[in-house]
Coordinates of N, CA and C in Angstrom, one line a residue:
M148 N 0.8 -1.2 0.0 CA 0.0 0.0 0.0 C 0.9 1.2 0.0
E149 N 0.5 2.2 -0.8 CA 1.3 3.4 -1.0 C 0.7 4.6 -0.2
I150 N 1.6 5.5 0.2 CA 1.1 6.7 0.9 C 1.5 8.0 0.1
Y151 N 0.4 8.8 -0.2 CA 0.6 10.0 -0.9 C 0.2 11.2 -0.1
P152 N 1.2 12.0 0.4 CA 0.8 13.2 1.0 C 0.1 14.2 0.0
A153 N -0.9 14.9 0.5 CA -1.6 15.9 -0.3 C -0.8 17.2 -0.4
V154 N -0.7 17.7 -1.5 CA -0.2 19.1 -1.7 C -1.3 19.9 -2.4
D155 N -2.2 20.5 -1.6 CA -3.3 21.2 -2.2 C -2.9 22.7 -2.3
I156 N -3.2 23.2 -3.5 CA -2.7 24.6 -3.8 C -3.8 25.5 -4.1
L157 N -3.9 26.6 -3.3 CA -4.9 27.6 -3.5 C -4.2 29.0 -3.5
D158 N -4.4 29.7 -4.6 CA -3.7 31.0 -4.8 C -2.2 31.0 -4.5
G159 N -1.6 29.9 -5.0 CA -0.2 29.8 -4.9 C 0.4 29.3 -3.6
R160 N -0.5 29.0 -2.7 CA -0.1 28.5 -1.4 C -0.6 27.1 -1.1
C161 N 0.2 26.4 -0.3 CA -0.2 25.1 0.2 C -1.2 25.3 1.3
V162 N -2.4 24.6 1.1 CA -3.4 24.8 2.1 C -4.1 23.4 2.4
Q163 N -4.8 23.4 3.5 CA -5.7 22.3 3.8 C -7.1 22.9 4.1
L164 N -8.1 22.3 3.5 CA -9.5 22.8 3.7 C -10.2 21.8 4.6
V165 N -11.3 22.3 5.1 CA -12.2 21.5 5.9 C -13.5 21.3 5.1
Q166 N -13.8 20.0 4.8 CA -15.0 19.7 4.0 C -15.1 20.5 2.6
G167 N -13.9 20.7 2.1 CA -13.8 21.3 0.8 C -14.1 22.8 0.7
R168 N -14.2 23.5 1.8 CA -14.7 24.9 1.8 C -13.5 25.8 1.8
P169 N -13.3 26.6 0.7 CA -12.2 27.5 0.7 C -12.1 28.5 1.8
E170 N -13.2 28.9 2.4 CA -13.2 29.9 3.5 C -12.7 29.2 4.8
A171 N -12.6 27.9 4.7 CA -12.1 27.2 5.9 C -10.6 26.7 5.7
A172 N -9.9 27.4 4.9 CA -8.5 27.0 4.5 C -7.5 27.4 5.6
T173 N -6.7 26.4 6.0 CA -5.5 26.7 6.8 C -4.3 26.7 5.9
V174 N -3.5 27.8 5.9 CA -2.4 28.0 5.0 C -1.1 27.5 5.6
Y175 N -0.4 26.8 4.8 CA 0.9 26.2 5.3 C 2.1 26.7 4.6
G176 N 1.9 27.5 3.5 CA 3.1 28.1 2.9 C 3.4 27.6 1.5
D177 N 4.7 27.4 1.2 CA 5.2 27.2 -0.1 C 4.9 25.7 -0.5
P178 N 4.1 25.5 -1.6 CA 3.8 24.1 -2.0 C 5.0 23.3 -2.4
A179 N 6.0 23.9 -3.1 CA 7.2 23.2 -3.5 C 8.0 22.8 -2.3
A180 N 8.1 23.6 -1.3 CA 8.8 23.2 -0.1 C 8.2 22.0 0.6
W181 N 6.9 22.0 0.7 CA 6.2 20.8 1.3 C 6.4 19.6 0.4
A182 N 6.3 19.8 -0.9 CA 6.5 18.6 -1.8 C 7.8 18.0 -1.6
R183 N 8.9 18.8 -1.5 CA 10.2 18.3 -1.3 C 10.3 17.6 0.1
R184 N 9.7 18.2 1.1 CA 9.8 17.7 2.4 C 9.2 16.3 2.5
W185 N 8.0 16.1 1.9 CA 7.4 14.8 2.0 C 8.2 13.8 1.2
L186 N 8.7 14.2 0.1 CA 9.5 13.2 -0.7 C 10.8 12.9 0.1
E187 N 11.4 13.8 0.7 CA 12.6 13.6 1.5 C 12.4 12.6 2.7
E188 N 11.1 12.7 3.2 CA 10.7 11.8 4.3 C 10.3 10.4 3.8
G189 N 10.3 10.2 2.5 CA 10.1 8.9 2.0 C 8.7 8.6 1.4
A190 N 7.9 9.6 1.2 CA 6.6 9.4 0.6 C 6.7 8.6 -0.7
D191 N 5.7 7.8 -1.0 CA 5.7 7.0 -2.2 C 5.4 7.8 -3.4
G192 N 4.8 9.0 -3.2 CA 4.5 9.9 -4.3 C 3.7 11.1 -3.7
L193 N 3.3 12.0 -4.6 CA 2.5 13.2 -4.2 C 1.1 13.2 -4.8
H194 N 0.2 13.7 -4.0 CA -1.2 13.9 -4.5 C -1.4 15.4 -4.6
V195 N -1.3 15.9 -5.8 CA -1.4 17.4 -6.0 C -2.8 17.8 -6.4
V196 N -3.3 18.8 -5.8 CA -4.6 19.3 -6.2 C -4.6 20.8 -6.5
N197 N -4.9 21.1 -7.7 CA -5.0 22.5 -8.0 C -6.4 23.1 -7.6
L198 N -6.5 23.5 -6.4 CA -7.8 23.9 -5.9 C -8.4 25.1 -6.6
D199 N -7.6 26.0 -7.1 CA -8.1 27.1 -7.9 C -8.8 26.5 -9.2
G200 N -8.2 25.5 -9.7 CA -8.8 24.9 -10.9 C -10.2 24.3 -10.5
A201 N -10.2 23.6 -9.4 CA -11.5 23.0 -8.9 C -12.6 24.1 -8.7
F202 N -12.1 25.3 -8.4 CA -13.1 26.4 -8.2 C -13.3 27.3 -9.4
G203 N -12.8 26.7 -10.6 CA -13.1 27.4 -11.8 C -12.0 28.3 -12.4
R204 N -10.8 28.3 -11.8 CA -9.7 29.1 -12.3 C -8.6 28.1 -12.8
A205 N -8.8 27.4 -13.9 CA -8.1 26.3 -14.3 C -6.6 26.5 -14.5
Q206 N -6.2 27.7 -15.0 CA -4.8 27.9 -15.3 C -4.0 28.4 -14.1
K207 N -4.7 28.8 -13.1 CA -3.9 29.3 -11.9 C -3.1 28.2 -11.3
N208 N -1.9 28.5 -10.9 CA -1.0 27.6 -10.3 C -0.3 26.6 -11.3
A209 N -0.6 26.7 -12.5 CA -0.1 25.8 -13.5 C 1.4 25.9 -13.6
D210 N 2.0 27.1 -13.7 CA 3.4 27.2 -13.7 C 4.1 26.7 -12.5
L211 N 3.5 27.0 -11.3 CA 4.1 26.6 -10.1 C 4.1 25.1 -10.0
I212 N 3.0 24.4 -10.4 CA 3.0 23.0 -10.3 C 4.0 22.4 -11.3
Q213 N 4.0 22.9 -12.5 CA 5.0 22.3 -13.5 C 6.4 22.5 -13.0
A214 N 6.7 23.6 -12.3 CA 8.1 23.8 -11.9 C 8.5 22.8 -10.9
F215 N 7.7 22.4 -9.9 CA 8.2 21.4 -8.9 C 8.0 20.0 -9.4
T216 N 7.1 19.7 -10.4 CA 7.0 18.3 -10.9 C 8.2 18.1 -11.8
R217 N 8.7 19.1 -12.5 CA 9.9 18.9 -13.3 C 11.1 18.5 -12.5
E218 N 11.2 19.0 -11.3 CA 12.5 18.8 -10.6 C 12.5 17.5 -9.8
T219 N 11.5 16.7 -9.9 CA 11.5 15.4 -9.3 C 11.1 14.3 -10.2
D220 N 11.7 13.1 -10.0 CA 11.2 11.9 -10.8 C 10.3 11.1 -9.9
A221 N 9.8 11.6 -8.8 CA 8.9 10.9 -8.0 C 7.5 10.9 -8.6
F222 N 6.7 9.9 -8.2 CA 5.4 9.8 -8.8 C 4.5 10.9 -8.3
V223 N 3.8 11.5 -9.3 CA 2.9 12.6 -9.0 C 1.5 12.3 -9.7
E224 N 0.5 12.4 -8.9 CA -0.9 12.4 -9.4 C -1.5 13.7 -9.2
L225 N -2.4 14.2 -10.1 CA -2.9 15.5 -10.1 C -4.3 15.6 -10.5
G226 N -5.1 16.4 -9.7 CA -6.5 16.7 -10.0 C -6.8 18.1 -9.7
G227 N -8.0 18.5 -10.0 CA -8.4 19.9 -9.8 C -8.5 20.7 -11.1
G228 N -9.7 21.0 -11.5 CA -9.8 21.9 -12.7 C -9.6 21.3 -14.0
I229 N -9.5 19.9 -14.1 CA -9.3 19.3 -15.4 C -10.7 19.2 -16.0
R230 N -11.0 20.0 -17.0 CA -12.3 20.2 -17.6 C -12.4 19.7 -19.1
S231 N -11.3 19.1 -19.6 CA -11.4 18.7 -21.0 C -10.3 17.7 -21.2
V232 N -10.4 17.0 -22.4 CA -9.3 16.1 -22.8 C -8.0 16.9 -22.9
E233 N -8.1 18.1 -23.5 CA -6.9 18.9 -23.7 C -6.2 19.2 -22.3
D234 N -7.0 19.6 -21.3 CA -6.5 19.9 -20.0 C -5.7 18.7 -19.5
A235 N -6.3 17.5 -19.5 CA -5.7 16.3 -19.0 C -4.4 15.9 -19.8
A236 N -4.5 16.0 -21.1 CA -3.3 15.7 -21.9 C -2.2 16.7 -21.6
G237 N -2.5 17.9 -21.4 CA -1.5 18.9 -21.1 C -0.7 18.5 -19.9
W238 N -1.4 18.1 -18.8 CA -0.7 17.7 -17.6 C 0.1 16.4 -17.8
L239 N -0.4 15.5 -18.6 CA 0.2 14.2 -18.8 C 1.5 14.4 -19.6
E240 N 1.6 15.4 -20.3 CA 2.7 15.7 -21.2 C 3.8 16.5 -20.4
V241 N 3.6 16.9 -19.2 CA 4.5 17.8 -18.4 C 4.8 17.2 -17.1
D242 N 5.2 15.9 -17.1 CA 5.8 15.3 -15.9 C 4.8 14.9 -14.8
V243 N 3.5 14.9 -15.1 CA 2.5 14.3 -14.2 C 2.2 12.9 -14.6
D244 N 2.3 12.0 -13.6 CA 2.2 10.6 -13.9 C 0.8 10.1 -14.1
R245 N -0.2 10.7 -13.4 CA -1.5 10.2 -13.4 C -2.5 11.4 -13.2
V246 N -3.5 11.6 -14.0 CA -4.5 12.6 -13.8 C -5.7 12.0 -13.1
I247 N -6.4 12.9 -12.3 CA -7.6 12.5 -11.6 C -8.8 13.2 -12.2
L248 N -9.7 12.5 -12.8 CA -10.9 13.1 -13.4 C -12.1 12.9 -12.5
S249 N -12.7 13.9 -12.1 CA -13.9 13.8 -11.2 C -15.1 14.4 -11.9
T250 N -15.3 15.7 -11.8 CA -16.5 16.3 -12.4 C -16.5 16.0 -13.9
L251 N -15.4 16.1 -14.6 CA -15.3 15.8 -16.0 C -15.7 14.4 -16.3
A252 N -15.3 13.4 -15.5 CA -15.6 12.0 -15.7 C -17.1 11.8 -15.6
V253 N -17.8 12.5 -14.8 CA -19.3 12.3 -14.6 C -20.0 13.0 -15.8
R254 N -19.5 14.2 -16.1 CA -20.2 15.0 -17.2 C -20.0 14.3 -18.6
S255 N -18.8 13.9 -18.8 CA -18.4 13.3 -20.1 C -17.6 12.0 -19.9
P256 N -18.3 11.0 -19.5 CA -17.6 9.7 -19.2 C -16.6 9.2 -20.3
D257 N -17.0 9.4 -21.5 CA -16.2 8.9 -22.6 C -14.8 9.5 -22.7
V258 N -14.6 10.6 -21.9 CA -13.2 11.2 -21.8 C -12.2 10.1 -21.2
I259 N -12.7 9.3 -20.3 CA -11.9 8.3 -19.7 C -11.3 7.4 -20.8
R260 N -12.2 6.9 -21.7 CA -11.8 6.0 -22.7 C -10.8 6.6 -23.7
T261 N -11.1 7.9 -24.0 CA -10.2 8.6 -24.9 C -8.8 8.8 -24.4
L262 N -8.7 9.1 -23.1 CA -7.4 9.3 -22.5 C -6.7 8.0 -22.2
A263 N -7.5 7.0 -21.8 CA -6.9 5.7 -21.6 C -6.3 5.1 -22.9
D264 N -7.0 5.3 -24.0 CA -6.5 4.8 -25.3 C -5.3 5.5 -25.7
E265 N -5.2 6.8 -25.4 CA -4.0 7.6 -25.9 C -2.8 7.5 -24.9
F266 N -3.1 7.5 -23.6 CA -1.9 7.5 -22.7 C -1.8 6.2 -21.8
G267 N -2.7 5.3 -21.9 CA -2.7 4.1 -21.1 C -3.6 4.2 -19.9
S268 N -4.3 3.2 -19.5 CA -5.2 3.2 -18.4 C -4.5 3.6 -17.1
V269 N -3.2 3.1 -17.0 CA -2.5 3.4 -15.7 C -2.4 4.8 -15.4
R270 N -2.5 5.7 -16.4 CA -2.3 7.1 -16.2 C -3.6 7.9 -16.0
V271 N -4.7 7.1 -15.9 CA -6.1 7.7 -15.8 C -6.8 7.2 -14.6
M272 N -7.0 8.1 -13.6 CA -7.7 7.8 -12.4 C -9.0 8.5 -12.3
A273 N -10.1 7.8 -12.0 CA -11.4 8.4 -11.9 C -11.6 8.7 -10.4
G274 N -12.0 10.0 -10.2 CA -12.2 10.4 -8.8 C -13.7 10.2 -8.4
I275 N -13.9 9.6 -7.3 CA -15.2 9.3 -6.7 C -15.3 10.0 -5.4
D276 N -15.9 11.2 -5.5 CA -16.0 12.0 -4.2 C -17.5 11.8 -3.8
A277 N -17.6 11.1 -2.6 CA -19.0 10.7 -2.2 C -19.4 11.2 -0.9
R278 N -20.6 11.7 -0.8 CA -21.2 12.1 0.4 C -22.5 11.3 0.6
G279 N -22.6 10.5 1.7 CA -23.8 9.7 1.9 C -24.0 8.7 0.8
G280 N -23.0 8.2 0.2 CA -23.1 7.2 -0.9 C -23.4 7.8 -2.3
E281 N -23.5 9.1 -2.3 CA -23.8 9.8 -3.6 C -22.5 10.5 -4.1
V282 N -22.2 10.3 -5.4 CA -21.1 11.1 -6.0 C -21.4 12.5 -6.0
M283 N -20.5 13.4 -5.6 CA -20.6 14.8 -5.6 C -19.7 15.4 -6.6
I284 N -20.2 16.4 -7.4 CA -19.4 17.0 -8.4 C -19.5 18.5 -8.3
E285 N -18.7 19.2 -9.1 CA -18.7 20.7 -9.1 C -18.4 21.3 -7.8
G286 N -17.2 20.9 -7.3 CA -16.8 21.4 -6.0 C -17.6 20.8 -4.8
W287 N -18.1 19.6 -5.0 CA -18.9 18.8 -4.0 C -20.2 19.5 -3.7
E288 N -20.7 20.2 -4.8 CA -22.0 20.9 -4.6 C -23.2 20.2 -5.2
R289 N -23.0 19.3 -6.2 CA -24.1 18.7 -6.8 C -24.0 17.2 -6.8
P290 N -25.1 16.5 -6.3 CA -25.1 15.0 -6.4 C -25.3 14.5 -7.8
A291 N -24.7 13.3 -8.0 CA -24.7 12.8 -9.4 C -25.0 11.3 -9.5
G292 N -25.4 10.7 -8.4 CA -25.7 9.2 -8.4 C -24.9 8.4 -7.5
G293 N -25.2 7.2 -7.4 CA -24.6 6.3 -6.5 C -23.1 6.0 -6.8
Y294 N -22.3 6.0 -5.7 CA -20.8 5.9 -6.0 C -20.4 4.5 -6.5
L295 N -21.1 3.5 -6.1 CA -20.7 2.1 -6.5 C -21.0 2.0 -8.0
S296 N -22.1 2.5 -8.5 CA -22.5 2.4 -9.9 C -21.5 3.2 -10.8
W297 N -21.1 4.4 -10.3 CA -20.1 5.2 -11.0 C -18.8 4.5 -11.0
A298 N -18.4 3.8 -10.0 CA -17.1 3.1 -9.9 C -17.1 2.0 -11.0
E299 N -18.2 1.3 -11.1 CA -18.2 0.2 -12.2 C -18.2 0.8 -13.6
R300 N -18.9 1.9 -13.7 CA -18.9 2.5 -15.1 C -17.5 3.1 -15.4
F301 N -16.8 3.7 -14.5 CA -15.5 4.2 -14.8 C -14.5 3.1 -15.1
E302 N -14.6 2.0 -14.4 CA -13.8 0.8 -14.7 C -14.1 0.3 -16.1
D303 N -15.3 0.2 -16.5 CA -15.7 -0.3 -17.8 C -15.2 0.6 -18.9
L304 N -15.1 1.9 -18.6 CA -14.6 2.9 -19.6 C -13.1 2.9 -19.8
G305 N -12.4 2.2 -18.8 CA -10.9 2.1 -18.9 C -10.1 2.8 -17.9
A306 N -10.7 3.3 -16.8 CA -9.9 3.9 -15.8 C -9.0 2.9 -15.2
G307 N -7.8 3.2 -15.0 CA -6.8 2.3 -14.4 C -6.8 2.2 -12.9
S308 N -7.4 3.2 -12.3 CA -7.5 3.2 -10.8 C -8.6 4.2 -10.4
L309 N -9.0 4.1 -9.1 CA -10.1 5.0 -8.6 C -9.5 5.7 -7.4
L310 N -9.9 6.9 -7.2 CA -9.6 7.7 -6.0 C -11.0 7.9 -5.3
Y311 N -11.1 7.2 -4.2 CA -12.4 7.4 -3.4 C -12.1 8.3 -2.3
T312 N -12.9 9.4 -2.3 CA -12.9 10.4 -1.2 C -14.2 10.4 -0.5
N313 N -14.2 10.2 0.8 CA -15.4 10.2 1.6 C -15.6 11.6 2.1
V314 N -16.4 12.4 1.5 CA -16.6 13.8 1.8 C -17.2 14.0 3.2
D315 N -17.9 13.0 3.7 CA -18.5 13.1 5.0 C -17.5 13.3 6.1
V316 N -16.3 12.7 5.9 CA -15.3 12.8 7.0 C -14.0 13.6 6.5
E317 N -14.0 14.0 5.3 CA -12.8 14.7 4.8 C -12.5 15.9 5.5
G318 N -11.2 16.1 6.0 CA -10.7 17.3 6.6 C -11.1 17.4 8.1
L319 N -11.8 16.5 8.6 CA -12.3 16.6 10.0 C -11.3 16.0 11.0
Q320 N -10.3 15.2 10.6 CA -9.3 14.7 11.4 C -9.9 13.8 12.5
Q321 N -11.0 13.1 12.2 CA -11.6 12.3 13.2 C -11.7 10.8 12.8
G322 N -10.9 10.4 11.8 CA -10.8 9.0 11.5 C -11.7 8.7 10.2
I323 N -11.4 7.5 9.7 CA -12.1 7.1 8.5 C -13.4 6.4 8.8
A324 N -14.3 6.3 7.8 CA -15.5 5.5 7.9 C -15.2 4.3 7.0
I325 N -15.0 3.1 7.5 CA -14.5 2.0 6.8 C -15.5 1.3 5.9
T326 N -16.8 1.3 6.3 CA -17.8 0.5 5.6 C -17.9 0.9 4.2
P327 N -18.1 2.2 3.8 CA -18.2 2.5 2.4 C -16.9 2.2 1.6
V328 N -15.7 2.2 2.3 CA -14.5 1.8 1.6 C -14.5 0.3 1.3
T329 N -14.9 -0.5 2.3 CA -14.9 -2.0 2.1 C -16.0 -2.4 1.0
D330 N -17.1 -1.6 1.0 CA -18.1 -1.9 0.0 C -17.6 -1.6 -1.4
L331 N -16.8 -0.6 -1.5 CA -16.2 -0.3 -2.8 C -15.2 -1.3 -3.2
L332 N -14.3 -1.6 -2.3 CA -13.2 -2.6 -2.5 C -13.8 -4.0 -2.9
A333 N -14.9 -4.3 -2.4 CA -15.5 -5.6 -2.7 C -16.0 -5.6 -4.2
R334 N -16.3 -4.5 -4.7 CA -16.8 -4.4 -6.1 C -15.7 -4.0 -7.1
A335 N -14.7 -3.3 -6.7 CA -13.7 -2.8 -7.6 C -12.8 -3.8 -8.2
R336 N -12.5 -3.7 -9.5 CA -11.5 -4.6 -10.1 C -10.2 -3.9 -10.4
V337 N -10.1 -2.6 -10.1 CA -8.8 -1.9 -10.3 C -8.4 -1.3 -8.9
P338 N -7.1 -0.9 -8.8 CA -6.6 -0.4 -7.6 C -7.4 0.8 -7.1
V339 N -7.7 0.9 -5.8 CA -8.4 2.0 -5.2 C -7.5 2.7 -4.2
V340 N -7.4 4.0 -4.3 CA -6.7 4.9 -3.4 C -7.8 5.6 -2.6
V341 N -7.6 5.7 -1.3 CA -8.6 6.2 -0.4 C -8.1 7.6 0.2
S342 N -9.1 8.5 0.3 CA -8.8 9.8 0.9 C -10.0 10.2 1.8
G343 N -9.7 11.0 2.8 CA -10.8 11.4 3.6 C -10.8 10.9 5.0
G344 N -10.4 11.7 6.0 CA -10.5 11.3 7.4 C -9.3 10.5 8.0
I345 N -8.3 10.3 7.2 CA -7.2 9.4 7.6 C -6.4 10.2 8.6
S346 N -6.4 9.8 9.9 CA -5.9 10.6 11.0 C -4.9 9.9 11.9
S347 N -4.6 8.6 11.6 CA -3.7 7.8 12.5 C -3.1 6.7 11.7
S348 N -2.1 6.1 12.3 CA -1.5 4.9 11.7 C -2.5 3.8 11.7
G349 N -3.4 3.8 12.7 CA -4.5 2.8 12.8 C -5.4 2.8 11.6
D350 N -5.7 4.1 11.2 CA -6.6 4.2 10.0 C -5.9 3.6 8.7
V351 N -4.6 3.9 8.6 CA -3.8 3.4 7.5 C -3.8 1.9 7.5
H352 N -3.6 1.3 8.7 CA -3.5 -0.1 8.9 C -4.9 -0.7 8.4
A353 N -6.0 -0.1 8.9 CA -7.3 -0.6 8.5 C -7.5 -0.6 7.0
L354 N -7.1 0.4 6.3 CA -7.2 0.5 4.9 C -6.4 -0.5 4.2
R355 N -5.1 -0.7 4.7 CA -4.3 -1.8 4.1 C -4.9 -3.2 4.3
E356 N -5.5 -3.4 5.5 CA -6.1 -4.7 5.7 C -7.3 -4.9 4.8
A357 N -8.0 -3.8 4.5 CA -9.2 -3.9 3.7 C -8.8 -4.1 2.2
G358 N -7.6 -3.8 1.8 CA -7.2 -4.0 0.4 C -7.0 -2.8 -0.4
A359 N -7.0 -1.6 0.2 CA -6.7 -0.4 -0.5 C -5.3 -0.4 -1.1
A360 N -5.2 0.2 -2.3 CA -3.9 0.3 -2.9 C -3.1 1.5 -2.4
G361 N -3.7 2.5 -1.9 CA -3.0 3.6 -1.4 C -3.9 4.5 -0.5
A362 N -3.3 5.5 0.1 CA -4.0 6.4 1.0 C -3.4 7.8 0.8
V363 N -4.3 8.8 0.8 CA -3.9 10.2 0.7 C -4.0 10.8 2.1
L364 N -2.9 11.4 2.5 CA -2.9 12.0 3.9 C -2.9 13.5 3.7
G365 N -3.8 14.2 4.4 CA -4.0 15.6 4.2 C -3.9 16.4 5.5
S366 N -5.1 16.8 6.0 CA -5.2 17.7 7.2 C -4.5 17.2 8.4
A367 N -4.7 15.9 8.7 CA -4.1 15.3 9.9 C -2.6 15.3 9.8
L368 N -2.0 15.1 8.6 CA -0.6 15.1 8.4 C 0.0 16.5 8.7
Y369 N -0.7 17.5 8.1 CA -0.2 18.9 8.2 C -0.3 19.4 9.7
A370 N -1.4 19.0 10.3 CA -1.6 19.4 11.7 C -0.7 18.7 12.7
G371 N 0.0 17.6 12.3 CA 0.9 16.9 13.2 C 0.1 15.8 13.9
K372 N -1.1 15.5 13.6 CA -1.8 14.5 14.3 C -1.3 13.1 13.9
V373 N -0.8 12.9 12.7 CA -0.1 11.7 12.3 C 1.1 12.1 11.6
R374 N 2.2 11.3 11.9 CA 3.5 11.6 11.2 C 3.6 10.7 10.0
L375 N 4.3 11.2 9.0 CA 4.4 10.5 7.7 C 5.1 9.1 8.0
S376 N 6.1 9.2 8.8 CA 6.9 7.9 9.1 C 6.0 6.8 9.7
E377 N 5.0 7.3 10.6 CA 4.1 6.3 11.2 C 3.2 5.7 10.1
A378 N 2.7 6.6 9.2 CA 1.8 6.1 8.2 C 2.5 5.2 7.2
M379 N 3.7 5.5 6.9 CA 4.5 4.7 6.0 C 4.8 3.3 6.6
E380 N 5.1 3.3 7.9 CA 5.3 2.0 8.6 C 4.0 1.2 8.6
A381 N 2.9 1.8 8.8 CA 1.6 1.0 8.8 C 1.3 0.5 7.4
A382 N 1.6 1.3 6.4 CA 1.3 0.9 5.0 C 2.2 -0.2 4.5
H383 N 3.4 -0.2 5.0 CA 4.4 -1.1 4.4 C 4.8 -2.2 5.3
A384 N 4.2 -2.3 6.4 CA 4.5 -3.4 7.4 C 4.4 -4.8 6.8
A385 N 5.3 -5.7 7.1 CA 5.2 -7.0 6.6 C 4.0 -7.7 7.1
E386 N 3.4 -8.6 6.2 CA 2.2 -9.3 6.6 C 2.6 -10.3 7.7

């Protein structure tokens, strides 16, 4: 199981939000410095989110993100503001290893097949942001149907992996909700990376035991509630 620290970027700064609300942002400073720190501490890769893109300002932070992805050969997955095939292809051509398609995947599902055919399924991740079992799109504002049905559809279209975010617990630093994760893992045929609520090495251990391929650490990591070394140990512990 792999651990991906989140590097969420809003207005050029590394931030963490609570429940996806920009007005609830805690600012942590230079995104590139945090990216370097997490990689130096042994992270398996980086989970980069262009929050300005997610809120409709697609080109903001692009130069900043490209600058620090160019300087590392570490694995980088990126989401936020990808609204077209061209947006996704642009990122895949500038040192991003995998793009995360969320709202776009729901609005135009065939984009997954188009990108998988051109770049390979392994570089296309479908984002499943769910609240109460419903996929949420457009900055988690609009429900779009059951998360398990969308997971199956994304797989059928060629997504090489899924990012499941439990919006109900995201950013609260109060632990994961394991049942919706295990329900998804029981159905999924591709690797699933889990985000939302991961606040302890115990949460990481539970996800590994359930069969998750990876975990994204955000608010609890930045707040010091869980250390990256602890999460890595739980993720990589011998069976």
